[in-house]
Amino acid sequence: MSHGHHSMELKPEAIRLAENSTWRKLPMIAGIIGLASLAATMGLAGDDPKGALLSYLTALMFVISIGVGASFFVTIQFLTRAGWSVVVRRLMENLMAPLFLFIVLFIPILLNLDVIYKWTNPELQNPDSPYFDYLAVVKAPYLNESFFTGRSIFYLVALAAIGWFFYSRSTGQDESGDKEVTRKLQFLSAPAIMILALVSTFAAVDWVMTLDFHWFSTIFGVYWFAGSFLVALCTTILLVLGLKKSGLLDGVVTVEHYHDLGKLTFGFVVFWTYIAFSQYFLIWYANIPETTMWFGLRLDGTWSGASVLLALGHFVIPFAFLMPRTLKRIPLTLGIAAAWLVFMHYLDMYWLIMPTAHPEGPQPGLIDLTALLGVGGLYFAVFGWALGRRALIPEKDPRLPESLAFENF
Amino acid sequence: MSAQVMDNAAYDPVDGRSPLVLGAKDFHEITEIVAAPMEWKLPKAWFIALGFSLSLLGLLAVSVGYLVWEGTGIWGLNSPVNWGWAIVNFVFWVGIGHAGTLISAILFLFRQKWRTSINRFAEAMTIFAVACALIFPTIHVGRVWVIWWALPFPNQMDMWVNFRSPLLWDVFAVSVYGTVSALFWYTGLIPDLATMRDRAKNRIAQVMYGIFAIGWRGSNRHWQHYEKAYLILAGISTPLVLSVHTIVSFDFAVSQLPGWHTTIFPPYFVAGAIFSGFAMVLTLMIPARKLFGLERLVTVRHFENMAKIILLTGMLVGYAYAMEFFIAWYSGVIYEQYAFVNRAVGPYAWAYWIMIACNVISPQLFWFKKLRTNLWVLWIVSIFVNIGMWFERFVITVTSLHRDFMPSSWGYYSPTFWDVATFIGSFGLFFTLFTLFVRFLPIVAIAEVKTVMPEADPHYHPPEDGTAAEGGKH
């Protein structure tokens, strides 16, 4: 806690991108990479449209989870009237702003439900067909293309609306410094979190869990939430470190904020593990065929390597690595942990989705990379636009002084 | 810029915050407020409370004695409901035992300074609740005198415990939790015990407080060690508090029984435990604050914060109820679907709807500031939550069992007199320990509360006119 001698004068060059800053090129570079990669993804799809669409879905679920995690972060900061996090909140808000993109980016999925999702096959409903599936029949009121599409549009619009609302209101405060804005966002954060919780739960269930429509798990929504929050934190850490490297945020984001972000990351590594373990352990122990087969696919044969890597890389290694206080306070080590966990979260999404395409084992290919660069490129192009448009921090937030002076003790 | 501007516990730039300590002149006054009840001449009311608690404790002794003599047949257990009130009460008490550690450890790690006025009280409640919880599985084994068979150690009978059973994990989880909670509580007590030692007016009190203060003199070195120990214990307790109710949930969730086997059980049980624990803190704290004149230390702001946590955890529990229902339908498994429909409309529907009304609907009142700052509303809702959380465990345990896979073995479970007597008796143990606690130990952490006062800041300047500072009121 500061003892009152901190200078509150913010250097404008520390909190705003210079006209000639390399960061200003982000929208263009990322946008070009994104569009080119999406075109390449289409070209690479070739004669395996299902594999291509699932690679694309993996990229979508990975990138959208950054925006969803950021939305949870920002709304929780408002709900709890948090002070320490104000200097990093704007980056999270900039990560919320591009959520509207997914309304467009999901169109290829929604137009090809019959390629991706087995439950769309009408043969499953036909009692005379050899493919007749009792579960497809009883789940039909929920798992049918029109209801599924309607729900998906609802999730996407809700996420876009929450993302844009918090982004635009918070940036709107930059000039006026009106405390009413903070008050209003605090008030709206509670319903926003409730909507986010429901939307992210059912989006994860619909888009990912129903890939194997026989399988079910009540904790699945929480699992996806845990990974999303973690990847949003790690992305923010990497962005902060990148901006600092360019000489920005000098004297604004300090080692104390690294430390807190590191602690939260550590906490969410454990939380993700707790949820993942609960899901795995209970299914393994009860050993009911309907639910074990999902893990069976991932633990047998060549997918077992990915599962082991996930257990080690998403839990054991970062858990040990992020434990010491020092490593959370050194930019290099914190950055390594964050980058590693971003990669692990991608692996997690890959592990959830891709066994549907390649039950015989992982087949990472160029198309996975182009899909990721395509979705990620467009997402970070919008992020880059938001970054240059306003200050890098909410410069008139009433709690900013507390955040600037924040110290762990 | 004054130090208070930085200290968000005292000052909020948007709406202002009422101070955590109301109108205390100086540090010494805090000591006086907390220590006074321990130095009063014993009031009649205390003896009445102790007598009442002891009589309930007697009921427990009789119930347990008769159980040991006669066997678990005195309870309403029967096939197919082989787990009844004993397990319900066990989970109920363990759940209540979660708030203390949450307040002491997790809120500490999250720098929530408001915890200092309520943590001692809540931790004591935790330990007493864990003691009550341990009674039930212990007496449920039937032959209580061989309960040590639950511990794994080499013996001449070549008996070995079943490590695959979650009931055994419970033995470890709850006993470790009880131990660490007690250590955490005791560590926090040491500086205050020394205060009591130094204030003691009679020799016996001085010696007793002195022994338990283990030579605390308040030196700089003592404080440094103390704070390090406290942080480490908070770090250890945090995963521990989550693990306990997780393992309790495994008692049910590792089975294949519809209504028990569901993957959301671990976090759902933990949320429910925090929910019920905070409700019990409110139930006890609201009257205790009045009786012991703690209104300036435990303020409406503290109650409001607790109400918000109750609202949050109540909705987490509601989320879990909803997911269970949705996935039961979605699974397409007729047994799953039946188990949940039967909960809502079957013979135990009354219990299910009590649970929903108390746990999901009643906390919704806390959306309104007027209601969550009204002590009567807080107290009544806290009672509802206590009731609702007991019924939650009843619903989980009994409704899932009473309709077996074979309709020929379906049955309806009712408790006997002894089930009820044992449960009421366990409140006797809880209240007896509490009555003794409020008399002999400082029920608010004296040393910790002082650290959240504006005066604790090394750069604090008292106001010019010499009046007491009320942090934040500018």
mmCIF file of N, CA, C and O in Angstrom, chain B residues 70-136:
data_model
loop_
_atom_site.group_PDB
_atom_site.id
_atom_site.type_symbol
_atom_site.label_atom_id
_atom_site.label_comp_id
_atom_site.label_asym_id
_atom_site.label_seq_id
_atom_site.Cartn_x
_atom_site.Cartn_y
_atom_site.Cartn_z
ATOM 1 N N GLU B 70 -27.696 -50.226 21.648
ATOM 2 C CA GLU B 70 -28.716 -50.958 20.913
ATOM 3 C C GLU B 70 -28.330 -51.190 19.447
ATOM 4 O O GLU B 70 -28.738 -52.171 18.856
ATOM 5 N N GLY B 71 -27.581 -50.269 18.860
ATOM 6 C CA GLY B 71 -27.221 -50.421 17.449
ATOM 7 C C GLY B 71 -28.009 -49.472 16.562
ATOM 8 O O GLY B 71 -28.982 -48.845 16.998
ATOM 9 N N THR B 72 -27.586 -49.372 15.290
ATOM 10 C CA THR B 72 -28.186 -48.377 14.400
ATOM 11 C C THR B 72 -29.628 -48.706 14.049
ATOM 12 O O THR B 72 -30.283 -47.924 13.361
ATOM 13 N N GLY B 73 -30.129 -49.836 14.512
ATOM 14 C CA GLY B 73 -31.540 -50.159 14.288
ATOM 15 C C GLY B 73 -32.493 -49.164 14.918
ATOM 16 O O GLY B 73 -33.648 -49.068 14.517
ATOM 17 N N ILE B 74 -32.005 -48.375 15.879
ATOM 18 C CA ILE B 74 -32.889 -47.391 16.504
ATOM 19 C C ILE B 74 -33.183 -46.229 15.556
ATOM 20 O O ILE B 74 -34.064 -45.432 15.810
ATOM 21 N N TRP B 75 -32.422 -46.125 14.483
ATOM 22 C CA TRP B 75 -32.674 -45.058 13.511
ATOM 23 C C TRP B 75 -33.671 -45.538 12.464
ATOM 24 O O TRP B 75 -33.982 -46.731 12.389
ATOM 25 N N GLY B 76 -34.098 -44.634 11.635
ATOM 26 C CA GLY B 76 -35.093 -44.986 10.625
ATOM 27 C C GLY B 76 -34.515 -45.659 9.389
ATOM 28 O O GLY B 76 -35.210 -45.840 8.394
ATOM 29 N N LEU B 77 -33.241 -46.003 9.433
ATOM 30 C CA LEU B 77 -32.610 -46.595 8.256
ATOM 31 C C LEU B 77 -33.247 -47.918 7.896
ATOM 32 O O LEU B 77 -33.634 -48.687 8.767
ATOM 33 N N ASN B 78 -33.358 -48.157 6.637
ATOM 34 C CA ASN B 78 -33.920 -49.408 6.165
ATOM 35 C C ASN B 78 -33.550 -49.564 4.709
ATOM 36 O O ASN B 78 -33.149 -48.605 4.072
ATOM 37 N N SER B 79 -33.698 -50.737 4.185
ATOM 38 C CA SER B 79 -33.480 -50.895 2.763
ATOM 39 C C SER B 79 -34.707 -50.323 2.036
ATOM 40 O O SER B 79 -35.825 -50.584 2.465
ATOM 41 N N PRO B 80 -34.586 -49.529 0.992
ATOM 42 C CA PRO B 80 -33.340 -49.168 0.301
ATOM 43 C C PRO B 80 -32.655 -47.901 0.844
ATOM 44 O O PRO B 80 -31.611 -47.544 0.320
ATOM 45 N N VAL B 81 -33.223 -47.231 1.844
ATOM 46 C CA VAL B 81 -32.574 -46.010 2.332
ATOM 47 C C VAL B 81 -31.637 -46.377 3.491
ATOM 48 O O VAL B 81 -32.031 -46.374 4.650
ATOM 49 N N ASN B 82 -30.404 -46.719 3.138
ATOM 50 C CA ASN B 82 -29.442 -47.140 4.155
ATOM 51 C C ASN B 82 -28.630 -45.977 4.699
ATOM 52 O O ASN B 82 -27.847 -46.144 5.624
ATOM 53 N N TRP B 83 -28.777 -44.849 4.067
ATOM 54 C CA TRP B 83 -28.121 -43.630 4.550
ATOM 55 C C TRP B 83 -29.219 -42.621 4.842
ATOM 56 O O TRP B 83 -29.941 -42.233 3.937
ATOM 57 N N GLY B 84 -29.318 -42.217 6.079
ATOM 58 C CA GLY B 84 -30.393 -41.288 6.397
ATOM 59 C C GLY B 84 -29.876 -40.035 7.056
ATOM 60 O O GLY B 84 -28.921 -39.408 6.560
ATOM 61 N N TRP B 85 -30.460 -39.675 8.176
ATOM 62 C CA TRP B 85 -30.131 -38.415 8.812
ATOM 63 C C TRP B 85 -28.666 -38.319 9.223
ATOM 64 O O TRP B 85 -28.108 -37.228 9.228
ATOM 65 N N ALA B 86 -28.061 -39.445 9.573
ATOM 66 C CA ALA B 86 -26.682 -39.356 10.067
ATOM 67 C C ALA B 86 -25.787 -38.736 9.002
ATOM 68 O O ALA B 86 -24.990 -37.835 9.285
ATOM 69 N N ILE B 87 -25.922 -39.199 7.762
ATOM 70 C CA ILE B 87 -25.053 -38.682 6.721
ATOM 71 C C ILE B 87 -25.485 -37.256 6.343
ATOM 72 O O ILE B 87 -24.654 -36.399 6.047
ATOM 73 N N VAL B 88 -26.801 -37.015 6.413
ATOM 74 C CA VAL B 88 -27.308 -35.664 6.123
ATOM 75 C C VAL B 88 -26.711 -34.677 7.136
ATOM 76 O O VAL B 88 -26.207 -33.606 6.778
ATOM 77 N N ASN B 89 -26.747 -35.079 8.407
ATOM 78 C CA ASN B 89 -26.219 -34.193 9.452
ATOM 79 C C ASN B 89 -24.716 -34.005 9.324
ATOM 80 O O ASN B 89 -24.194 -32.915 9.561
ATOM 81 N N PHE B 90 -24.036 -35.083 8.952
ATOM 82 C CA PHE B 90 -22.582 -34.987 8.754
ATOM 83 C C PHE B 90 -22.255 -33.931 7.695
ATOM 84 O O PHE B 90 -21.451 -33.019 7.926
ATOM 85 N N VAL B 91 -22.912 -34.035 6.549
ATOM 86 C CA VAL B 91 -22.607 -33.095 5.467
ATOM 87 C C VAL B 91 -23.049 -31.683 5.857
ATOM 88 O O VAL B 91 -22.373 -30.700 5.562
ATOM 89 N N PHE B 92 -24.178 -31.590 6.550
ATOM 90 C CA PHE B 92 -24.674 -30.287 7.021
ATOM 91 C C PHE B 92 -23.629 -29.599 7.900
ATOM 92 O O PHE B 92 -23.279 -28.434 7.677
ATOM 93 N N TRP B 93 -23.092 -30.330 8.871
ATOM 94 C CA TRP B 93 -22.132 -29.702 9.789
ATOM 95 C C TRP B 93 -20.802 -29.416 9.113
ATOM 96 O O TRP B 93 -20.184 -28.373 9.343
ATOM 97 N N VAL B 94 -20.346 -30.339 8.279
ATOM 98 C CA VAL B 94 -19.079 -30.077 7.589
ATOM 99 C C VAL B 94 -19.220 -28.830 6.723
ATOM 100 O O VAL B 94 -18.318 -27.996 6.646
ATOM 101 N N GLY B 95 -20.361 -28.700 6.082
ATOM 102 C CA GLY B 95 -20.589 -27.527 5.232
ATOM 103 C C GLY B 95 -20.475 -26.246 6.036
ATOM 104 O O GLY B 95 -19.796 -25.304 5.630
ATOM 105 N N ILE B 96 -21.129 -26.233 7.200
ATOM 106 C CA ILE B 96 -21.064 -25.030 8.040
ATOM 107 C C ILE B 96 -19.620 -24.735 8.423
ATOM 108 O O ILE B 96 -19.216 -23.578 8.531
ATOM 109 N N GLY B 97 -18.847 -25.789 8.571
ATOM 110 C CA GLY B 97 -17.453 -25.610 8.942
ATOM 111 C C GLY B 97 -16.584 -25.062 7.827
ATOM 112 O O GLY B 97 -15.365 -25.124 7.910
ATOM 113 N N HIS B 98 -17.172 -24.541 6.756
ATOM 114 C CA HIS B 98 -16.347 -24.017 5.668
ATOM 115 C C HIS B 98 -16.170 -22.508 5.697
ATOM 116 O O HIS B 98 -15.210 -22.000 5.141
ATOM 117 N N ALA B 99 -17.121 -21.817 6.336
ATOM 118 C CA ALA B 99 -17.059 -20.359 6.261
ATOM 119 C C ALA B 99 -15.836 -19.835 6.987
ATOM 120 O O ALA B 99 -15.177 -18.905 6.525
ATOM 121 N N GLY B 100 -15.516 -20.442 8.120
ATOM 122 C CA GLY B 100 -14.410 -19.933 8.927
ATOM 123 C C GLY B 100 -13.129 -19.872 8.141
ATOM 124 O O GLY B 100 -12.450 -18.845 8.082
ATOM 125 N N THR B 101 -12.798 -20.983 7.496
ATOM 126 C CA THR B 101 -11.531 -21.010 6.776
ATOM 127 C C THR B 101 -11.604 -20.160 5.523
ATOM 128 O O THR B 101 -10.619 -19.550 5.121
ATOM 129 N N LEU B 102 -12.772 -20.097 4.928
ATOM 130 C CA LEU B 102 -12.900 -19.218 3.763
ATOM 131 C C LEU B 102 -12.595 -17.776 4.169
ATOM 132 O O LEU B 102 -11.827 -17.070 3.515
ATOM 133 N N ILE B 103 -13.197 -17.352 5.290
ATOM 134 C CA ILE B 103 -12.998 -15.980 5.740
ATOM 135 C C ILE B 103 -11.547 -15.759 6.143
ATOM 136 O O ILE B 103 -10.920 -14.773 5.766
ATOM 137 N N SER B 104 -10.985 -16.718 6.880
ATOM 138 C CA SER B 104 -9.629 -16.491 7.369
ATOM 139 C C SER B 104 -8.597 -16.612 6.271
ATOM 140 O O SER B 104 -7.674 -15.829 6.211
ATOM 141 N N ALA B 105 -8.751 -17.626 5.422
ATOM 142 C CA ALA B 105 -7.681 -17.905 4.470
ATOM 143 C C ALA B 105 -7.930 -17.245 3.118
ATOM 144 O O ALA B 105 -7.098 -16.460 2.645
ATOM 145 N N ILE B 106 -9.058 -17.538 2.505
ATOM 146 C CA ILE B 106 -9.245 -17.073 1.126
ATOM 147 C C ILE B 106 -9.431 -15.554 1.102
ATOM 148 O O ILE B 106 -8.812 -14.862 0.304
ATOM 149 N N LEU B 107 -10.245 -15.021 2.000
ATOM 150 C CA LEU B 107 -10.404 -13.566 2.014
ATOM 151 C C LEU B 107 -9.092 -12.878 2.395
ATOM 152 O O LEU B 107 -8.814 -11.759 1.970
ATOM 153 N N PHE B 108 -8.280 -13.560 3.168
ATOM 154 C CA PHE B 108 -6.959 -13.006 3.512
ATOM 155 C C PHE B 108 -6.100 -12.915 2.257
ATOM 156 O O PHE B 108 -5.489 -11.880 1.979
ATOM 157 N N LEU B 109 -6.078 -13.989 1.467
ATOM 158 C CA LEU B 109 -5.274 -13.977 0.242
ATOM 159 C C LEU B 109 -5.803 -12.940 -0.750
ATOM 160 O O LEU B 109 -5.046 -12.390 -1.540
ATOM 161 N N PHE B 110 -7.095 -12.671 -0.706
ATOM 162 C CA PHE B 110 -7.684 -11.670 -1.599
ATOM 163 C C PHE B 110 -7.667 -10.255 -0.996
ATOM 164 O O PHE B 110 -8.338 -9.365 -1.521
ATOM 165 N N ARG B 111 -6.950 -10.081 0.115
ATOM 166 C CA ARG B 111 -6.773 -8.764 0.747
ATOM 167 C C ARG B 111 -8.101 -8.115 1.132
ATOM 168 O O ARG B 111 -8.273 -6.907 0.977
ATOM 169 N N GLN B 112 -9.047 -8.924 1.586
ATOM 170 C CA GLN B 112 -10.334 -8.377 2.009
ATOM 171 C C GLN B 112 -10.252 -8.021 3.492
ATOM 172 O O GLN B 112 -10.444 -8.865 4.366
ATOM 173 N N LYS B 113 -9.989 -6.759 3.760
ATOM 174 C CA LYS B 113 -9.696 -6.382 5.135
ATOM 175 C C LYS B 113 -10.901 -6.477 6.061
ATOM 176 O O LYS B 113 -10.742 -6.536 7.276
ATOM 177 N N TRP B 114 -12.089 -6.456 5.495
ATOM 178 C CA TRP B 114 -13.270 -6.505 6.360
ATOM 179 C C TRP B 114 -13.361 -7.808 7.130
ATOM 180 O O TRP B 114 -14.130 -7.932 8.077
ATOM 181 N N ARG B 115 -12.563 -8.802 6.716
ATOM 182 C CA ARG B 115 -12.631 -10.083 7.394
ATOM 183 C C ARG B 115 -12.178 -10.017 8.848
ATOM 184 O O ARG B 115 -12.548 -10.863 9.650
ATOM 185 N N THR B 116 -11.373 -8.991 9.194
ATOM 186 C CA THR B 116 -10.729 -9.019 10.514
ATOM 187 C C THR B 116 -11.727 -8.984 11.666
ATOM 188 O O THR B 116 -11.426 -9.499 12.727
ATOM 189 N N SER B 117 -12.903 -8.386 11.457
ATOM 190 C CA SER B 117 -13.846 -8.303 12.569
ATOM 191 C C SER B 117 -14.598 -9.604 12.784
ATOM 192 O O SER B 117 -15.178 -9.819 13.840
ATOM 193 N N ILE B 118 -14.640 -10.454 11.785
ATOM 194 C CA ILE B 118 -15.483 -11.642 11.911
ATOM 195 C C ILE B 118 -14.702 -12.942 11.845
ATOM 196 O O ILE B 118 -15.256 -14.007 12.072
ATOM 197 N N ASN B 119 -13.397 -12.885 11.538
ATOM 198 C CA ASN B 119 -12.714 -14.159 11.281
ATOM 199 C C ASN B 119 -12.584 -15.035 12.524
ATOM 200 O O ASN B 119 -12.805 -16.234 12.460
ATOM 201 N N ARG B 120 -12.279 -14.435 13.662
ATOM 202 C CA ARG B 120 -12.109 -15.252 14.874
ATOM 203 C C ARG B 120 -13.377 -16.033 15.183
ATOM 204 O O ARG B 120 -13.358 -17.238 15.439
ATOM 205 N N PHE B 121 -14.481 -15.321 15.117
ATOM 206 C CA PHE B 121 -15.785 -15.889 15.401
ATOM 207 C C PHE B 121 -16.099 -17.032 14.429
ATOM 208 O O PHE B 121 -16.519 -18.119 14.822
ATOM 209 N N ALA B 122 -15.856 -16.766 13.149
ATOM 210 C CA ALA B 122 -16.185 -17.762 12.131
ATOM 211 C C ALA B 122 -15.270 -18.982 12.226
ATOM 212 O O ALA B 122 -15.696 -20.106 11.995
ATOM 213 N N GLU B 123 -14.002 -18.740 12.580
ATOM 214 C CA GLU B 123 -13.092 -19.876 12.712
ATOM 215 C C GLU B 123 -13.498 -20.763 13.875
ATOM 216 O O GLU B 123 -13.422 -21.995 13.788
ATOM 217 N N ALA B 124 -13.904 -20.139 14.974
ATOM 218 C CA ALA B 124 -14.358 -20.928 16.125
ATOM 219 C C ALA B 124 -15.552 -21.773 15.699
ATOM 220 O O ALA B 124 -15.617 -22.976 15.972
ATOM 221 N N MET B 125 -16.469 -21.133 14.969
ATOM 222 C CA MET B 125 -17.648 -21.842 14.491
ATOM 223 C C MET B 125 -17.246 -23.039 13.628
ATOM 224 O O MET B 125 -17.817 -24.120 13.722
ATOM 225 N N THR B 126 -16.220 -22.829 12.785
ATOM 226 C CA THR B 126 -15.728 -23.903 11.932
ATOM 227 C C THR B 126 -15.292 -25.106 12.736
ATOM 228 O O THR B 126 -15.675 -26.240 12.464
ATOM 229 N N ILE B 127 -14.491 -24.834 13.753
ATOM 230 C CA ILE B 127 -13.931 -25.951 14.517
ATOM 231 C C ILE B 127 -15.045 -26.691 15.258
ATOM 232 O O ILE B 127 -15.074 -27.925 15.283
ATOM 233 N N PHE B 128 -15.975 -25.933 15.827
ATOM 234 C CA PHE B 128 -17.065 -26.590 16.549
ATOM 235 C C PHE B 128 -17.956 -27.377 15.591
ATOM 236 O O PHE B 128 -18.438 -28.467 15.918
ATOM 237 N N ALA B 129 -18.158 -26.825 14.402
ATOM 238 C CA ALA B 129 -19.004 -27.527 13.432
ATOM 239 C C ALA B 129 -18.328 -28.814 12.971
ATOM 240 O O ALA B 129 -18.988 -29.844 12.785
ATOM 241 N N VAL B 130 -16.995 -28.766 12.788
ATOM 242 C CA VAL B 130 -16.289 -29.982 12.371
ATOM 243 C C VAL B 130 -16.389 -31.034 13.474
ATOM 244 O O VAL B 130 -16.575 -32.230 13.202
ATOM 245 N N ALA B 131 -16.316 -30.586 14.736
ATOM 246 C CA ALA B 131 -16.453 -31.532 15.850
ATOM 247 C C ALA B 131 -17.825 -32.206 15.793
ATOM 248 O O ALA B 131 -17.943 -33.424 15.962
ATOM 249 N N CYS B 132 -18.863 -31.405 15.543
ATOM 250 C CA CYS B 132 -20.217 -31.971 15.445
ATOM 251 C C CYS B 132 -20.300 -32.938 14.274
ATOM 252 O O CYS B 132 -20.925 -33.997 14.362
ATOM 253 N N ALA B 133 -19.665 -32.554 13.160
ATOM 254 C CA ALA B 133 -19.739 -33.395 11.960
ATOM 255 C C ALA B 133 -19.112 -34.757 12.222
ATOM 256 O O ALA B 133 -19.645 -35.789 11.818
ATOM 257 N N LEU B 134 -17.977 -34.754 12.906
ATOM 258 C CA LEU B 134 -17.237 -36.007 13.101
ATOM 259 C C LEU B 134 -18.039 -37.033 13.901
ATOM 260 O O LEU B 134 -17.820 -38.234 13.759
ATOM 261 N N ILE B 135 -18.955 -36.550 14.746
ATOM 262 C CA ILE B 135 -19.746 -37.483 15.545
ATOM 263 C C ILE B 135 -20.491 -38.467 14.651
ATOM 264 O O ILE B 135 -20.529 -39.668 14.927
ATOM 265 N N PHE B 136 -21.075 -37.953 13.556
ATOM 266 C CA PHE B 136 -22.057 -38.764 12.834
ATOM 267 C C PHE B 136 -21.467 -39.974 12.112
ATOM 268 O O PHE B 136 -21.952 -41.082 12.308
#
